[in-house]
C-alpha cells in the first residue's frame, strides 16, 4: 500500500470512528457533514463556533 493510499485509509477510518461517536451522541450529522467539519477545523475554524453555527442552522430549520 502506498503512502497516499495509507493516508486515505487512515482518514476514512477516522471519519468512521467519528461517525460512530456521532450516532451514539445522536448529533444527526452524516459522514459527509462530519468530514466537512473536520476539514474546517483543520483549516483553523474554531470548533465551538462551528458547533454554534450548526445549532443555529438547526433552530432555523425547525421554525
PDB file of C-alpha atoms in Angstrom:
ATOM      1  CA  UNK A   1       0.000   0.000   0.000  1.00  0.00           C
ATOM      2  CA  UNK A   2       1.411   3.383  -0.964  1.00  0.00           C
ATOM      3  CA  UNK A   3       1.734   6.288   1.457  1.00  0.00           C
ATOM      4  CA  UNK A   4      -1.139   8.099  -0.268  1.00  0.00           C
ATOM      5  CA  UNK A   5      -3.434   5.078  -0.008  1.00  0.00           C
ATOM      6  CA  UNK A   6      -2.461   4.584   3.620  1.00  0.00           C
ATOM      7  CA  UNK A   7      -3.241   8.211   4.393  1.00  0.00           C
ATOM      8  CA  UNK A   8      -6.645   7.973   2.687  1.00  0.00           C
ATOM      9  CA  UNK A   9      -7.474   4.771   4.556  1.00  0.00           C
ATOM     10  CA  UNK A  10      -6.476   6.380   7.847  1.00  0.00           C
ATOM     11  CA  UNK A  11      -8.686   9.396   7.124  1.00  0.00           C
ATOM     12  CA  UNK A  12     -11.585   7.090   6.222  1.00  0.00           C
ATOM     13  CA  UNK A  13     -11.153   5.147   9.465  1.00  0.00           C
ATOM     14  CA  UNK A  14     -11.091   8.397  11.438  1.00  0.00           C
ATOM     15  CA  UNK A  15     -14.353   9.552   9.858  1.00  0.00           C
ATOM     16  CA  UNK A  16     -15.900   6.126  10.510  1.00  0.00           C
ATOM     17  CA  UNK A  17     -14.964   6.376  14.197  1.00  0.00           C
ATOM     18  CA  UNK A  18     -16.244   9.948  14.432  1.00  0.00           C
ATOM     19  CA  UNK A  19     -19.474   8.831  12.790  1.00  0.00           C
ATOM     20  CA  UNK A  20     -19.925   6.048  15.353  1.00  0.00           C
ATOM     21  CA  UNK A  21     -19.443   8.605  18.144  1.00  0.00           C
ATOM     22  CA  UNK A  22     -21.839  10.956  16.362  1.00  0.00           C
ATOM     23  CA  UNK A  23     -24.524   8.253  16.234  1.00  0.00           C
ATOM     24  CA  UNK A  24     -24.055   7.441  19.930  1.00  0.00           C
ATOM     25  CA  UNK A  25     -24.407  11.136  20.777  1.00  0.00           C
ATOM     26  CA  UNK A  26     -27.378  11.470  18.403  1.00  0.00           C
ATOM     27  CA  UNK A  27     -25.900  14.507  16.630  1.00  0.00           C
ATOM     28  CA  UNK A  28     -27.730  13.877  13.369  1.00  0.00           C
ATOM     29  CA  UNK A  29     -24.554  14.504  11.370  1.00  0.00           C
ATOM     30  CA  UNK A  30     -23.763  12.162   8.496  1.00  0.00           C
ATOM     31  CA  UNK A  31     -20.267  11.163   7.388  1.00  0.00           C
ATOM     32  CA  UNK A  32     -20.152  13.918   4.777  1.00  0.00           C
ATOM     33  CA  UNK A  33     -21.036  16.623   7.322  1.00  0.00           C
ATOM     34  CA  UNK A  34     -18.513  15.234   9.789  1.00  0.00           C
ATOM     35  CA  UNK A  35     -15.839  15.216   7.111  1.00  0.00           C
ATOM     36  CA  UNK A  36     -16.584  18.848   6.284  1.00  0.00           C
ATOM     37  CA  UNK A  37     -16.483  19.808   9.970  1.00  0.00           C
ATOM     38  CA  UNK A  38     -13.114  18.081  10.427  1.00  0.00           C
ATOM     39  CA  UNK A  39     -11.761  19.818   7.345  1.00  0.00           C
ATOM     40  CA  UNK A  40     -12.956  23.203   8.586  1.00  0.00           C
ATOM     41  CA  UNK A  41     -11.367  22.632  11.998  1.00  0.00           C
ATOM     42  CA  UNK A  42      -8.103  21.504  10.395  1.00  0.00           C
ATOM     43  CA  UNK A  43      -8.117  24.773   8.464  1.00  0.00           C
ATOM     44  CA  UNK A  44      -8.459  26.932  11.550  1.00  0.00           C
ATOM     45  CA  UNK A  45     -12.188  27.231  12.202  1.00  0.00           C
ATOM     46  CA  UNK A  46     -12.987  27.365  15.904  1.00  0.00           C
ATOM     47  CA  UNK A  47     -14.803  24.104  16.795  1.00  0.00           C
ATOM     48  CA  UNK A  48     -17.071  25.808  19.339  1.00  0.00           C
ATOM     49  CA  UNK A  49     -18.078  28.452  16.822  1.00  0.00           C
ATOM     50  CA  UNK A  50     -18.761  25.740  14.249  1.00  0.00           C
ATOM     51  CA  UNK A  51     -20.933  23.837  16.738  1.00  0.00           C
ATOM     52  CA  UNK A  52     -22.880  27.023  17.477  1.00  0.00           C
ATOM     53  CA  UNK A  53     -23.472  27.639  13.770  1.00  0.00           C
ATOM     54  CA  UNK A  54     -24.775  24.092  13.335  1.00  0.00           C
ATOM     55  CA  UNK A  55     -27.116  24.547  16.317  1.00  0.00           C
ATOM     56  CA  UNK A  56     -28.427  27.838  14.931  1.00  0.00           C
ATOM     57  CA  UNK A  57     -28.998  26.349  11.483  1.00  0.00           C
ATOM     58  CA  UNK A  58     -30.991  23.533  13.061  1.00  0.00           C
ATOM     59  CA  UNK A  59     -33.101  26.009  15.039  1.00  0.00           C
ATOM     60  CA  UNK A  60     -33.957  27.934  11.877  1.00  0.00           C
ATOM     61  CA  UNK A  61     -34.748  24.705  10.041  1.00  0.00           C
ATOM     62  CA  UNK A  62     -37.300  23.798  12.716  1.00  0.00           C
ATOM     63  CA  UNK A  63     -39.032  27.186  12.535  1.00  0.00           C
TER      64      UNK A  63
END
